Coordinates of C-alpha atoms in Angstrom, one line a residue:
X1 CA 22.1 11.0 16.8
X2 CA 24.3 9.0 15.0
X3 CA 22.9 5.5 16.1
X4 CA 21.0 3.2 13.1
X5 CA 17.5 3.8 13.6
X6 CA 16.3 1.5 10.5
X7 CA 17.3 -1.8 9.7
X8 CA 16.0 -4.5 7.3
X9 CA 16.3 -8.4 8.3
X10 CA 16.2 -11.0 5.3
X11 CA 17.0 -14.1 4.1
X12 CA 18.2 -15.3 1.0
X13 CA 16.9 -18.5 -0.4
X14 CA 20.5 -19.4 -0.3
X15 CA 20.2 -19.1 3.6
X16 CA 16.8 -20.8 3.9
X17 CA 18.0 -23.6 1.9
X18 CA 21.6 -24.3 3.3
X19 CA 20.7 -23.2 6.7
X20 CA 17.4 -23.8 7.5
X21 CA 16.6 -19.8 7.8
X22 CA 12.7 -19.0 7.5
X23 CA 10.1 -17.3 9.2
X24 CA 10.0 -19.2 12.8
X25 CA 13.9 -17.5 12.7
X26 CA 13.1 -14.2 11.9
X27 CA 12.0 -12.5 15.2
X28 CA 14.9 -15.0 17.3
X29 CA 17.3 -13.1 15.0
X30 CA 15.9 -9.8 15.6
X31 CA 15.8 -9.7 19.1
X32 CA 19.5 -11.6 19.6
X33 CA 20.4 -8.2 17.5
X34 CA 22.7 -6.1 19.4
X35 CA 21.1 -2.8 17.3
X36 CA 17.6 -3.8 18.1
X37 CA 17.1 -1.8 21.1
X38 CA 17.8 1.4 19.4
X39 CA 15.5 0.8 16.2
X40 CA 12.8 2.5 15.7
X41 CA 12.1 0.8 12.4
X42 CA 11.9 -2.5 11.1
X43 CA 11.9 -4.0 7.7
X44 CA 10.7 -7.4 7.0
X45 CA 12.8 -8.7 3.8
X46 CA 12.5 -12.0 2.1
X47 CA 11.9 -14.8 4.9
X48 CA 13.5 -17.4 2.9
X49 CA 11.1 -18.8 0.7
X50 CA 8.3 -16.3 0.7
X51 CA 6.0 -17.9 -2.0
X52 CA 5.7 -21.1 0.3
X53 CA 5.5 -20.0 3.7
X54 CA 3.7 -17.3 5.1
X55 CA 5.0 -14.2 7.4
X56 CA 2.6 -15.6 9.7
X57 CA 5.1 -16.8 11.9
X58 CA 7.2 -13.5 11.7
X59 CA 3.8 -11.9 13.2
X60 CA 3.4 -14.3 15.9
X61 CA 6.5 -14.3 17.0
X62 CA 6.1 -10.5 17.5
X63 CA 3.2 -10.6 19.1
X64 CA 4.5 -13.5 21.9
X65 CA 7.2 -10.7 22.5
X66 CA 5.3 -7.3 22.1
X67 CA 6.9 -6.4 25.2
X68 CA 10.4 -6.0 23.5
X69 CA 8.9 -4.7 20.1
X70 CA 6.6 -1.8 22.3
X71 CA 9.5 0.3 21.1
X72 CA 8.5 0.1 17.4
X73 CA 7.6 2.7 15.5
X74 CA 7.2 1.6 11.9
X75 CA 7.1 -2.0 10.7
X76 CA 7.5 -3.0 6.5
X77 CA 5.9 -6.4 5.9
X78 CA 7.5 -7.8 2.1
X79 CA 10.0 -5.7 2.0
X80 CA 11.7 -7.6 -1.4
X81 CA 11.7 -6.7 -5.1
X82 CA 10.8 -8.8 -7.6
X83 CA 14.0 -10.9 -8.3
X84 CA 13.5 -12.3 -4.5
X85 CA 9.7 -12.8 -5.0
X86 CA 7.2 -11.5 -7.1
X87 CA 4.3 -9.6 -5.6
X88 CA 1.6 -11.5 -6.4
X89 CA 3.6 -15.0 -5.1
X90 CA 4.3 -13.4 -1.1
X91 CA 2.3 -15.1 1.3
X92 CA 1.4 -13.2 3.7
X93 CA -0.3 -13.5 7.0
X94 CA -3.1 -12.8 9.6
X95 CA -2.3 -9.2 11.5
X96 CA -5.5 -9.9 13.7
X97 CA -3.1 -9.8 17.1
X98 CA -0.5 -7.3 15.9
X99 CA -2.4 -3.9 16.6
X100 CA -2.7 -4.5 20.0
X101 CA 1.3 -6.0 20.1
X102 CA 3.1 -2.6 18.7
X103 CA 1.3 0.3 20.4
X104 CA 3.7 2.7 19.5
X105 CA 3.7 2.0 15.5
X106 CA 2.6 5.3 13.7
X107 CA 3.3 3.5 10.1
X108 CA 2.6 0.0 8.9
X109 CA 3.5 -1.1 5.5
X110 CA 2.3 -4.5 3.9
X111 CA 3.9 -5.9 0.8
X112 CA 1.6 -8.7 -0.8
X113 CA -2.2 -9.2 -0.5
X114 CA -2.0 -13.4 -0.8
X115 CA -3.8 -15.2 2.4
X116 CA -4.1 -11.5 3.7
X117 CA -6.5 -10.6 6.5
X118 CA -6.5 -7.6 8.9
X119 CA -9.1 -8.6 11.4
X120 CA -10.5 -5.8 13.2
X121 CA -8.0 -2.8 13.4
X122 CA -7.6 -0.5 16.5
X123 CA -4.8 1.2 17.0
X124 CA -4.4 5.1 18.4
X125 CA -1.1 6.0 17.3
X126 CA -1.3 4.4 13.5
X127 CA -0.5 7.1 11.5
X128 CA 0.0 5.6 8.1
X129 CA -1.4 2.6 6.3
X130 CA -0.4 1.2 2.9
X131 CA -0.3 -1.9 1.2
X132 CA 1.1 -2.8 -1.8
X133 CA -0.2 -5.6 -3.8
X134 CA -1.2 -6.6 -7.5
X135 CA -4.6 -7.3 -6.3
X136 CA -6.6 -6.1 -2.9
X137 CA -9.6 -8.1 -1.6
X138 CA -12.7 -7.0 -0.7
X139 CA -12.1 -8.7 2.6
X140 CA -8.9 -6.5 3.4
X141 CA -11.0 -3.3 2.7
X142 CA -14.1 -4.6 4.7
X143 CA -11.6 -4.6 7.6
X144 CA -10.0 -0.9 6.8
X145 CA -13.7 0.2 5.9
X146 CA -14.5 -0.4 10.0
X147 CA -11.3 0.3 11.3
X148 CA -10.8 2.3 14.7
X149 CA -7.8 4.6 13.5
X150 CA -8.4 8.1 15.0
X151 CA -5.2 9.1 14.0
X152 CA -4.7 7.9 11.0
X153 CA -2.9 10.3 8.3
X154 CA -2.0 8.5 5.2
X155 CA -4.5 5.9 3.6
X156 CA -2.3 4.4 0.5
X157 CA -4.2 1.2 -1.6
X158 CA -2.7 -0.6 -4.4
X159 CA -6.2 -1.9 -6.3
X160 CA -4.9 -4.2 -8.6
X161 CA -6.6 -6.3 -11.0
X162 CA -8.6 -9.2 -10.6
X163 CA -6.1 -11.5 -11.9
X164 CA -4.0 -11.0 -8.8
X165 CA -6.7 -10.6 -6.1
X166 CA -8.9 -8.0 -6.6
X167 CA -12.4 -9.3 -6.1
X168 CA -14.5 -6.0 -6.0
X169 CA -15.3 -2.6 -7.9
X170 CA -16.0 0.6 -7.9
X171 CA -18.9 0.1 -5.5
X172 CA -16.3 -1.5 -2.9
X173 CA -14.0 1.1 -2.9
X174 CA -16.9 3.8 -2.4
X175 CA -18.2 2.0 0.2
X176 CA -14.6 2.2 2.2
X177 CA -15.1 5.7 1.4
X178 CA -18.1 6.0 2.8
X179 CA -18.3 4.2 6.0
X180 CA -14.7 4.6 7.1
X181 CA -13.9 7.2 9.9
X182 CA -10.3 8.9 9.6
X183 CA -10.6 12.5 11.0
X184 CA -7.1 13.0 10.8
X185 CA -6.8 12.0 7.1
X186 CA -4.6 14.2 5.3
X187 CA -3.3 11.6 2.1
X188 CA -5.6 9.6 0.2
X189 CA -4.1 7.3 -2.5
X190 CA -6.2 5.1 -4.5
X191 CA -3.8 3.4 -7.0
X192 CA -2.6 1.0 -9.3
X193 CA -6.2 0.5 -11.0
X194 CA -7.3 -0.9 -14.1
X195 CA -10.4 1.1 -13.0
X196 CA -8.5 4.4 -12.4
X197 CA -11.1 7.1 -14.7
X198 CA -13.9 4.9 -12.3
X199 CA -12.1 5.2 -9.0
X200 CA -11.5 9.0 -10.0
X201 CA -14.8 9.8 -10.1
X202 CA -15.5 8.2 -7.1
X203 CA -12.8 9.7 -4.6
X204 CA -13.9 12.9 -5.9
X205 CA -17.3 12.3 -4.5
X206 CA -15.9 11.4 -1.1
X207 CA -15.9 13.1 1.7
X208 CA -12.4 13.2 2.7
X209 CA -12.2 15.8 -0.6
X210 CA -12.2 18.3 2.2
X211 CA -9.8 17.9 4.0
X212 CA -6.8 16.4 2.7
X213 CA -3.4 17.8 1.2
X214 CA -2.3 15.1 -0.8
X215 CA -4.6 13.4 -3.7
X216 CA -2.7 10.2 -5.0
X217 CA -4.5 8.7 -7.9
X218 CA -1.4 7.0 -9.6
X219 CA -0.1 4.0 -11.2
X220 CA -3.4 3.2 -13.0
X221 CA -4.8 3.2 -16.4
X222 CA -6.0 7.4 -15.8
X223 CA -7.1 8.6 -19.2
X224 CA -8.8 12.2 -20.1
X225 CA -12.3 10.8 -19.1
X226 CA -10.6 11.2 -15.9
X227 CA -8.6 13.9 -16.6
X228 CA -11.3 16.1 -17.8
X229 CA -13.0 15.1 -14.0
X230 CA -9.9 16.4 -12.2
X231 CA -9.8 19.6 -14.1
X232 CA -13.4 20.4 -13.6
X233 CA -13.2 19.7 -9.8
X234 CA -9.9 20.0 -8.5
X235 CA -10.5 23.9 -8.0
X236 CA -13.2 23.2 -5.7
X237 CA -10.6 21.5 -3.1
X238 CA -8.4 24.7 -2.5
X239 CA -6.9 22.0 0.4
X240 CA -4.9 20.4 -2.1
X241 CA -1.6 21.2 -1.9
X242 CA -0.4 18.3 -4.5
X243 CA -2.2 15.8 -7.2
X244 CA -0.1 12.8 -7.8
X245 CA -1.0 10.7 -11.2
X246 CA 2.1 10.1 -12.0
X247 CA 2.0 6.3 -14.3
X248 CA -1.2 7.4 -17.0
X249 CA -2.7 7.1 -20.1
X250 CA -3.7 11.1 -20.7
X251 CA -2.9 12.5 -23.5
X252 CA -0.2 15.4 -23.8
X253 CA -2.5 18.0 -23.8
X254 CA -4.5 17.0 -21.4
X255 CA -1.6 16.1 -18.9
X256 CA -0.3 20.1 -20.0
X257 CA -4.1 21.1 -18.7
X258 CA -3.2 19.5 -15.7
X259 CA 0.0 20.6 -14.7
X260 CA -1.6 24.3 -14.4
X261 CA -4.2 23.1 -11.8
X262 CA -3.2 25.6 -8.9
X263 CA -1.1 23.1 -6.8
X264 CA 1.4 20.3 -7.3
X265 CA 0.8 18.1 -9.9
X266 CA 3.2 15.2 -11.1
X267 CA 2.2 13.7 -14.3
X268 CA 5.4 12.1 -14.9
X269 CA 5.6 8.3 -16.8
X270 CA 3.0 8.7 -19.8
X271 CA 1.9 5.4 -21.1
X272 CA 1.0 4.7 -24.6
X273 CA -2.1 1.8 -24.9
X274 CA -2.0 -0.9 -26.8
X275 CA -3.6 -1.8 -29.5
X276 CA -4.6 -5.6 -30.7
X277 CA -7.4 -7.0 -33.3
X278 CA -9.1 -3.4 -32.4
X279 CA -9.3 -4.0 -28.6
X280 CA -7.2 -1.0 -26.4
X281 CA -5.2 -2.4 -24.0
X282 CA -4.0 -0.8 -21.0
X283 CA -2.4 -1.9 -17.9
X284 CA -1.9 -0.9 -14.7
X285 CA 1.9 -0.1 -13.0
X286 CA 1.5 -3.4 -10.4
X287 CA 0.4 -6.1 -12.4
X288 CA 3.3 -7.8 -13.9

């Protein structure tokens, strides 16, 4: 039991630039790993120079060799904070080819939302999807909106802000909502929106209100508009077991209201808005 199940390959730009280390490297370097066999996880770092060259060939080279990488189990696209490169700046890639490369995955992680596309997604084991970005296209959540994920568990979405790639609304979101199939859903995280009260109100009116545990609503500008929606309804979804809005703009006493909802609630990391020649300003956690 003792054996490294995890393990995150990067390169520094040091490495890129004084060795010639990028992306076409990545999946050589994996495989000439003597751990490799025995991961069940992988962690996509820095490639080099991330906010010039896409992961695109990281994915390829994965897919040329899905037999060797059948074994995976969880894969973390952008795995960098952001001294190595900001969000906004990672390219990323085209993922088209992957499902069908990594049957085994249960839990796929993207970092980045730049030159992102998902194609069409089909994948039985995928049990978790997030992506974390300062900005989610329409076009990414056209392709989880039709995805064929019949075991899909988790559902995490960074929104963003329109600044950083977000090119939709409320409408696009409900749509996803809507029209998506996940049986198995049992997390639904809709966060980091300059929209939050908005998207609130709309994920309370979704379906999946029935039958998942957690309710992630986080890292957005929440205020008591949407506070006073979550107190009103959350007692109708005795499923709940936990309501995460931690990163808001309640006030105290509304956050207080919260906290006695009858299930978890985290309302940690209050925000105070800004105020400048009478306009409020409020920002959402992934923006920079």
């Amino acid at each position: 039991m003792g054996r490294k199940k995890s393990k995150t390959y990067a390169y520094s730009y040091e490495q890129y630039e004084e060795q010639g280390k990028g992306p076409k490297e990545v999946v050589g370097d994996i495989l000439a790993d003597k751990d490799f066999p025995d991961l069940t996880e992988l962690a996509i770092g820095c490639w080099g120079n991330p906010w010039e060259e896409s992961c695109q060939e990281v994915i390829d080279g994965i897919v040329a060799e899905a037999g060797s990488f059948s074994h995976i189990e969880k894969l973390f696209f952008g795995d960098m904070d952001f001294e190595e490169c900001e969000v906004s700046w990672i390219m990323q890639g085209d993922y088209s080819a992957l499902w069908a490369a990594v049957p085994q995955l249960k839990e796929l992680t993207i970092k980045g939302s730049t030159d992102l596309e998902l194609g069409e997604i089909c994948h039985e084991n995928l049990e978790s999807l997030t992506i974390i970005c300062g900005g989610l296209p329409k076009s990414v959540m056209k392709s989880i909106q039709n995805a064929k994920l019949p075991n899909l568990k988790k559902l995490l979405l960074y929104i963003g802000i329109e600044d950083y790639g977000f090119d939709g609304n409320g409408d696009t979101v409900k749509e996803l909502l809507e029209k998506s199939d996940f049986p198995k859903l049992d997390y639904l995280g809709i966060v980091d929106s300059e929209i939050q009260d908005e998207l609130t109100e709309i994920v309370l009116g979704s379906k999946y209100m029935g039958q998942i545990n957690v309710l992630d609503l986080s890292l957005g500008t929440l205020t008591d508009k949407g506070g006073e929606l979550l107190l009103e309804k959350m007692a109708d979804w005795p499923n709940i077991k936990k309501l995460d809005i931690h990163y808001h703009y309640l006030s105290n006493e509304m956050a207080d209201k919260l906290k006695n909802l009858p299930m978890e609630v985290d309302v940690s990391e209050g925000n105070e808005e800004d105020a400048y020649d009478g306009e409020i300003y409020r920002y959402a956690m992934l923006t920079e």
